[in-house]
């Protein structure tokens, strides 16, 4: 699994291997039968390997713990800060419908225009050719501008964006914790702000049968963080006091907090799947179950 993150040398001094060529990604999964091809592909192995490597990397660790922060990580956070600033500069417009505020399209048009430049700020000069390819994943990671919706497929595009940066050697094996705690966590904050500001619809939501309207990965990585915790058990995450006291340390609880802010009524009704998960005896069982569920979804 870690092969992706084991690239030799430092990104500054090593020229890319000559056979590395880049292309603009195009949609390859168009019908059900294409799924089998995807599951057998190197891309699928790379993607799941990346998710699982990070899952191990954050096991038992708090968001607030100490970890190495490299220059590319800082640059990725700066990129996300730019997206955040653009939200402030693009207030929602008055419109008859409550959901799907059209100002999102204005915000998205800016990203569409600037994405390659933003990616170019993160990758070294000798890899400049990769920017157009990698930028597509960034653009796909913030939601759909036609439908003004956001869902786990968009989240997967952001994970793929980070996976690409590992494949070209911009991110490395010792960036693991920072990828999740600094970059992905900042991404989640920006996505929550988008969801709230422009009242985005959930994309492909399974409603009450889904885990969450918008995210999945922070529940996987967040449950890994809680494995072997001395006193927080799965049954505790439905307790408001526990969530309020610990959400800054654990991604999973941060997700629960956001759900309770956004939804009214009994937790068991609006988030039935999570309610069921709170009955699982251990965090490692929760983590394994969520990985199985993620692969299936």
Tab-separated table of C-alpha atoms in Angstrom:
chain	number	residue	atom	x	y	z
A	1	UNK	CA	0.000	0.000	0.000
A	2	UNK	CA	2.735	2.457	0.826
A	3	UNK	CA	4.406	2.159	-2.572
A	4	UNK	CA	2.664	5.359	-3.650
A	5	UNK	CA	4.219	7.300	-0.857
A	6	UNK	CA	7.700	5.796	-1.266
A	7	UNK	CA	9.168	7.876	-4.015
A	8	UNK	CA	12.948	8.253	-3.969
A	9	UNK	CA	14.878	11.406	-3.139
A	10	UNK	CA	13.346	14.819	-2.506
A	11	UNK	CA	10.945	16.402	-4.931
A	12	UNK	CA	13.382	19.236	-5.638
A	13	UNK	CA	16.402	17.310	-6.868
A	14	UNK	CA	14.985	14.291	-8.702
A	15	UNK	CA	13.921	14.814	-12.271
A	16	UNK	CA	10.865	12.749	-13.145
A	17	UNK	CA	11.471	9.481	-14.962
A	18	UNK	CA	11.385	10.045	-18.710
A	19	UNK	CA	8.433	7.739	-19.246
A	20	UNK	CA	6.152	9.932	-17.151
A	21	UNK	CA	3.635	11.502	-19.493
A	22	UNK	CA	0.431	13.269	-18.586
A	23	UNK	CA	-3.007	13.451	-20.143
A	24	UNK	CA	-6.251	15.250	-19.389
A	25	UNK	CA	-8.457	12.740	-17.542
A	26	UNK	CA	-11.682	11.704	-19.210
A	27	UNK	CA	-14.699	9.867	-17.864
A	28	UNK	CA	-14.167	6.116	-18.274
A	29	UNK	CA	-16.993	4.694	-16.161
A	30	UNK	CA	-20.112	5.165	-18.242
A	31	UNK	CA	-22.134	2.041	-17.619
A	32	UNK	CA	-22.452	-0.700	-15.045
A	33	UNK	CA	-20.132	-3.079	-16.908
A	34	UNK	CA	-17.314	-0.491	-16.694
A	35	UNK	CA	-17.290	-0.938	-12.920
A	36	UNK	CA	-15.628	-4.349	-13.196
A	37	UNK	CA	-12.856	-2.837	-15.306
A	38	UNK	CA	-12.379	-0.069	-12.727
A	39	UNK	CA	-12.162	-2.507	-9.827
A	40	UNK	CA	-9.447	-4.503	-11.627
A	41	UNK	CA	-7.482	-1.400	-12.598
A	42	UNK	CA	-4.191	-0.110	-11.249
A	43	UNK	CA	-5.988	3.162	-10.562
A	44	UNK	CA	-8.390	1.429	-8.165
A	45	UNK	CA	-5.499	-0.353	-6.431
A	46	UNK	CA	-3.637	2.961	-6.118
A	47	UNK	CA	-6.690	4.811	-4.833
A	48	UNK	CA	-7.714	2.219	-2.235
A	49	UNK	CA	-4.077	1.717	-1.255
A	50	UNK	CA	-3.796	5.453	-0.656
A	51	UNK	CA	-6.968	5.550	1.489
A	52	UNK	CA	-5.813	2.539	3.545
A	53	UNK	CA	-2.240	3.793	3.969
A	54	UNK	CA	-3.605	7.029	5.424
A	55	UNK	CA	-6.040	5.015	7.550
A	56	UNK	CA	-3.051	3.292	9.191
A	57	UNK	CA	-1.065	6.533	9.361
A	58	UNK	CA	-3.627	8.318	11.588
A	59	UNK	CA	-4.502	5.334	13.759
A	60	UNK	CA	-4.788	6.349	17.411
A	61	UNK	CA	-3.615	9.932	16.693
A	62	UNK	CA	-5.352	13.197	17.591
A	63	UNK	CA	-5.821	16.067	15.128
A	64	UNK	CA	-3.945	18.231	17.621
A	65	UNK	CA	-0.842	16.011	17.891
A	66	UNK	CA	2.603	16.953	16.549
A	67	UNK	CA	3.542	15.996	12.999
A	68	UNK	CA	5.847	17.127	10.218
A	69	UNK	CA	4.524	19.844	7.904
A	70	UNK	CA	6.412	20.025	4.603
A	71	UNK	CA	6.419	22.879	2.116
A	72	UNK	CA	3.979	21.195	-0.325
A	73	UNK	CA	1.552	20.690	2.583
A	74	UNK	CA	1.762	24.413	3.421
A	75	UNK	CA	1.145	25.250	-0.238
A	76	UNK	CA	-1.925	22.990	-0.363
A	77	UNK	CA	-3.343	24.682	2.724
A	78	UNK	CA	-2.716	28.076	1.065
A	79	UNK	CA	-4.595	26.826	-2.024
A	80	UNK	CA	-7.578	25.816	0.147
A	81	UNK	CA	-7.417	29.171	1.954
A	82	UNK	CA	-7.760	30.843	-1.443
A	83	UNK	CA	-10.920	28.838	-2.182
A	84	UNK	CA	-12.248	29.843	1.233
A	85	UNK	CA	-11.541	33.524	0.563
A	86	UNK	CA	-13.413	33.307	-2.751
A	87	UNK	CA	-16.524	32.170	-0.856
A	88	UNK	CA	-16.343	35.373	1.208
A	89	UNK	CA	-15.976	37.358	-2.007
A	90	UNK	CA	-19.006	35.627	-3.606
A	91	UNK	CA	-22.010	36.066	-1.308
A	92	UNK	CA	-25.213	34.107	-1.999
A	93	UNK	CA	-27.714	35.859	-4.260
A	94	UNK	CA	-31.401	36.497	-3.579
A	95	UNK	CA	-33.420	33.869	-5.377
A	96	UNK	CA	-36.836	32.227	-5.041
A	97	UNK	CA	-35.536	28.708	-4.305
A	98	UNK	CA	-34.052	28.008	-0.886
A	99	UNK	CA	-31.559	25.391	-2.076
A	100	UNK	CA	-28.779	25.494	-4.632
A	101	UNK	CA	-27.833	29.160	-4.540
A	102	UNK	CA	-26.721	30.284	-8.007
A	103	UNK	CA	-23.785	32.253	-6.608
A	104	UNK	CA	-22.035	28.876	-6.375
A	105	UNK	CA	-21.748	28.944	-10.178
A	106	UNK	CA	-19.896	32.256	-9.991
A	107	UNK	CA	-17.564	30.845	-7.331
A	108	UNK	CA	-17.026	27.679	-9.386
A	109	UNK	CA	-16.306	29.623	-12.587
A	110	UNK	CA	-13.394	31.254	-10.776
A	111	UNK	CA	-11.989	27.871	-9.769
A	112	UNK	CA	-12.522	26.531	-13.283
A	113	UNK	CA	-10.480	29.422	-14.640
A	114	UNK	CA	-7.714	29.383	-12.006
A	115	UNK	CA	-7.348	25.666	-11.173
A	116	UNK	CA	-4.225	25.011	-13.264
A	117	UNK	CA	-2.507	28.089	-11.840
A	118	UNK	CA	-3.403	27.010	-8.308
A	119	UNK	CA	-2.008	23.517	-8.898
A	120	UNK	CA	1.137	25.007	-10.430
A	121	UNK	CA	1.816	26.761	-7.098
A	122	UNK	CA	1.994	23.359	-5.373
A	123	UNK	CA	4.120	21.338	-7.798
A	124	UNK	CA	7.807	21.933	-8.636
A	125	UNK	CA	8.820	23.492	-11.960
A	126	UNK	CA	10.114	20.268	-13.521
A	127	UNK	CA	6.643	18.727	-13.091
A	128	UNK	CA	4.749	21.640	-14.635
A	129	UNK	CA	3.393	19.313	-17.360
A	130	UNK	CA	1.369	17.482	-14.709
A	131	UNK	CA	-0.688	20.547	-13.746
A	132	UNK	CA	-3.445	20.223	-16.395
A	133	UNK	CA	-4.021	16.573	-15.477
A	134	UNK	CA	-3.983	17.054	-11.712
A	135	UNK	CA	-6.143	20.207	-11.899
A	136	UNK	CA	-9.102	18.226	-13.257
A	137	UNK	CA	-9.335	16.304	-9.968
A	138	UNK	CA	-9.268	19.550	-8.012
A	139	UNK	CA	-12.106	21.002	-10.115
A	140	UNK	CA	-14.134	17.822	-9.674
A	141	UNK	CA	-13.705	17.886	-5.899
A	142	UNK	CA	-15.896	20.842	-4.958
A	143	UNK	CA	-19.314	19.830	-6.269
A	144	UNK	CA	-21.279	20.123	-9.496
A	145	UNK	CA	-21.919	23.631	-10.797
A	146	UNK	CA	-24.931	22.677	-12.915
A	147	UNK	CA	-26.836	20.876	-10.183
A	148	UNK	CA	-25.265	22.872	-7.323
A	149	UNK	CA	-24.773	19.672	-5.387
A	150	UNK	CA	-21.944	17.963	-3.525
A	151	UNK	CA	-21.406	14.360	-2.431
A	152	UNK	CA	-18.948	11.561	-1.756
A	153	UNK	CA	-17.957	11.327	-5.426
A	154	UNK	CA	-16.633	14.881	-5.200
A	155	UNK	CA	-14.849	13.975	-1.977
A	156	UNK	CA	-13.296	10.985	-3.808
A	157	UNK	CA	-11.994	13.378	-6.484
A	158	UNK	CA	-10.152	15.341	-3.782
A	159	UNK	CA	-8.611	12.126	-2.431
A	160	UNK	CA	-7.619	11.266	-6.025
A	161	UNK	CA	-6.105	14.765	-6.359
A	162	UNK	CA	-3.924	14.081	-3.293
A	163	UNK	CA	-3.137	10.585	-4.561
A	164	UNK	CA	-1.877	12.105	-7.857
A	165	UNK	CA	0.393	14.438	-5.889
A	166	UNK	CA	1.850	11.357	-4.181
A	167	UNK	CA	2.307	9.569	-7.489
A	168	UNK	CA	4.371	12.419	-8.925
A	169	UNK	CA	6.414	12.684	-5.727
A	170	UNK	CA	5.155	16.043	-4.443
A	171	UNK	CA	3.790	14.415	-1.277
A	172	UNK	CA	5.834	11.739	0.464
A	173	UNK	CA	5.527	8.979	3.023
A	174	UNK	CA	6.328	11.250	5.983
A	175	UNK	CA	3.517	13.611	4.938
A	176	UNK	CA	0.856	11.024	5.841
A	177	UNK	CA	-0.481	12.634	8.990
A	178	UNK	CA	-0.353	16.135	7.536
A	179	UNK	CA	-2.259	14.967	4.423
A	180	UNK	CA	-5.200	13.938	6.609
A	181	UNK	CA	-4.970	16.324	9.567
A	182	UNK	CA	-3.888	19.486	7.814
A	183	UNK	CA	-4.884	19.282	4.148
A	184	UNK	CA	-7.944	17.014	4.167
A	185	UNK	CA	-9.260	18.583	7.345
A	186	UNK	CA	-8.950	22.061	5.823
A	187	UNK	CA	-10.704	20.757	2.694
A	188	UNK	CA	-13.602	19.574	4.885
A	189	UNK	CA	-13.886	23.003	6.498
A	190	UNK	CA	-14.059	24.668	3.092
A	191	UNK	CA	-16.630	22.133	1.827
A	192	UNK	CA	-18.812	22.656	4.905
A	193	UNK	CA	-18.670	26.382	4.283
A	194	UNK	CA	-19.674	25.835	0.620
A	195	UNK	CA	-22.515	23.525	1.673
A	196	UNK	CA	-23.824	26.079	4.186
A	197	UNK	CA	-23.261	29.245	2.164
A	198	UNK	CA	-24.775	28.049	-1.099
A	199	UNK	CA	-27.157	25.489	0.477
A	200	UNK	CA	-25.874	22.750	-1.774
A	201	UNK	CA	-28.004	19.677	-2.399
A	202	UNK	CA	-26.563	16.285	-1.428
A	203	UNK	CA	-25.394	14.490	-4.604
A	204	UNK	CA	-26.519	10.893	-5.066
A	205	UNK	CA	-27.633	10.818	-1.466
A	206	UNK	CA	-29.243	7.663	-0.139
A	207	UNK	CA	-31.083	9.823	2.367
A	208	UNK	CA	-31.623	8.035	5.624
A	209	UNK	CA	-29.856	4.894	4.294
A	210	UNK	CA	-26.605	6.721	3.640
A	211	UNK	CA	-23.934	7.360	6.224
A	212	UNK	CA	-23.961	11.123	5.701
A	213	UNK	CA	-25.318	13.510	3.075
A	214	UNK	CA	-21.926	14.842	2.041
A	215	UNK	CA	-18.823	12.997	3.328
A	216	UNK	CA	-17.478	9.490	3.907
A	217	UNK	CA	-13.673	9.477	4.284
A	218	UNK	CA	-13.534	11.476	7.546
A	219	UNK	CA	-15.661	8.746	9.142
A	220	UNK	CA	-13.142	6.105	8.022
A	221	UNK	CA	-10.033	8.039	9.050
A	222	UNK	CA	-11.834	9.489	12.063
A	223	UNK	CA	-12.756	6.040	13.384
A	224	UNK	CA	-9.125	4.950	12.924
A	225	UNK	CA	-8.033	7.911	15.080
A	226	UNK	CA	-10.233	6.568	17.878
A	227	UNK	CA	-8.977	2.952	17.815
A	228	UNK	CA	-7.843	1.907	21.315
A	229	UNK	CA	-8.923	5.215	22.858
A	230	UNK	CA	-8.837	4.716	26.647
A	231	UNK	CA	-12.376	5.963	27.291
A	232	UNK	CA	-14.210	7.037	24.134
A	233	UNK	CA	-16.255	4.172	22.718
A	234	UNK	CA	-18.539	4.168	19.673
A	235	UNK	CA	-21.611	4.512	21.927
A	236	UNK	CA	-20.302	7.876	23.137
A	237	UNK	CA	-20.466	9.742	19.839
A	238	UNK	CA	-24.246	10.195	20.158
A	239	UNK	CA	-23.640	12.014	23.445
A	240	UNK	CA	-23.683	15.773	22.843
A	241	UNK	CA	-21.381	16.547	25.779
A	242	UNK	CA	-18.707	14.081	24.569
A	243	UNK	CA	-18.849	15.552	21.063
A	244	UNK	CA	-18.560	19.138	22.327
A	245	UNK	CA	-15.570	18.293	24.507
A	246	UNK	CA	-13.605	16.215	21.981
A	247	UNK	CA	-14.467	17.320	18.437
A	248	UNK	CA	-11.280	19.376	18.006
A	249	UNK	CA	-9.201	16.212	18.461
A	250	UNK	CA	-11.196	13.778	16.341
A	251	UNK	CA	-12.457	14.090	12.787
A	252	UNK	CA	-15.315	11.653	13.393
A	253	UNK	CA	-16.753	13.825	16.165
A	254	UNK	CA	-16.286	16.963	14.049
A	255	UNK	CA	-18.528	15.302	11.432
A	256	UNK	CA	-21.134	14.445	14.065
A	257	UNK	CA	-21.084	18.039	15.318
A	258	UNK	CA	-21.703	19.368	11.803
A	259	UNK	CA	-24.615	16.951	11.281
A	260	UNK	CA	-26.273	18.009	14.538
A	261	UNK	CA	-25.823	21.681	13.595
A	262	UNK	CA	-27.435	21.119	10.198
A	263	UNK	CA	-30.244	18.727	11.114
A	264	UNK	CA	-33.109	18.856	13.567
A	265	UNK	CA	-34.951	16.084	15.357
A	266	UNK	CA	-33.740	12.865	16.985
A	267	UNK	CA	-30.316	11.659	15.834
A	268	UNK	CA	-31.651	8.116	15.363
A	269	UNK	CA	-34.120	9.433	12.773
A	270	UNK	CA	-32.001	11.800	10.673
A	271	UNK	CA	-28.818	9.692	10.802
A	272	UNK	CA	-29.994	6.131	11.182
A	273	UNK	CA	-26.852	4.441	9.802
A	274	UNK	CA	-24.603	6.343	12.207
A	275	UNK	CA	-26.989	5.576	15.037
A	276	UNK	CA	-26.628	1.866	14.206
A	277	UNK	CA	-22.830	2.225	14.125
A	278	UNK	CA	-22.880	3.629	17.669
A	279	UNK	CA	-23.924	0.137	18.812
A	280	UNK	CA	-20.766	-1.495	17.389
A	281	UNK	CA	-18.544	-2.562	20.310
A	282	UNK	CA	-15.140	-1.244	19.173
A	283	UNK	CA	-13.664	1.436	16.948
A	284	UNK	CA	-11.585	-1.096	15.034
A	285	UNK	CA	-14.814	-2.932	14.116
A	286	UNK	CA	-16.374	0.391	13.093
A	287	UNK	CA	-13.300	1.163	10.981
A	288	UNK	CA	-13.318	-2.227	9.218
A	289	UNK	CA	-17.061	-2.001	8.590
A	290	UNK	CA	-16.787	1.497	7.102
A	291	UNK	CA	-13.980	0.394	4.757
A	292	UNK	CA	-16.183	-2.468	3.509
A	293	UNK	CA	-19.105	-0.086	3.097
A	294	UNK	CA	-16.937	2.445	1.236
A	295	UNK	CA	-15.725	-0.175	-1.246
A	296	UNK	CA	-19.310	-1.309	-1.828
A	297	UNK	CA	-20.554	2.235	-2.363
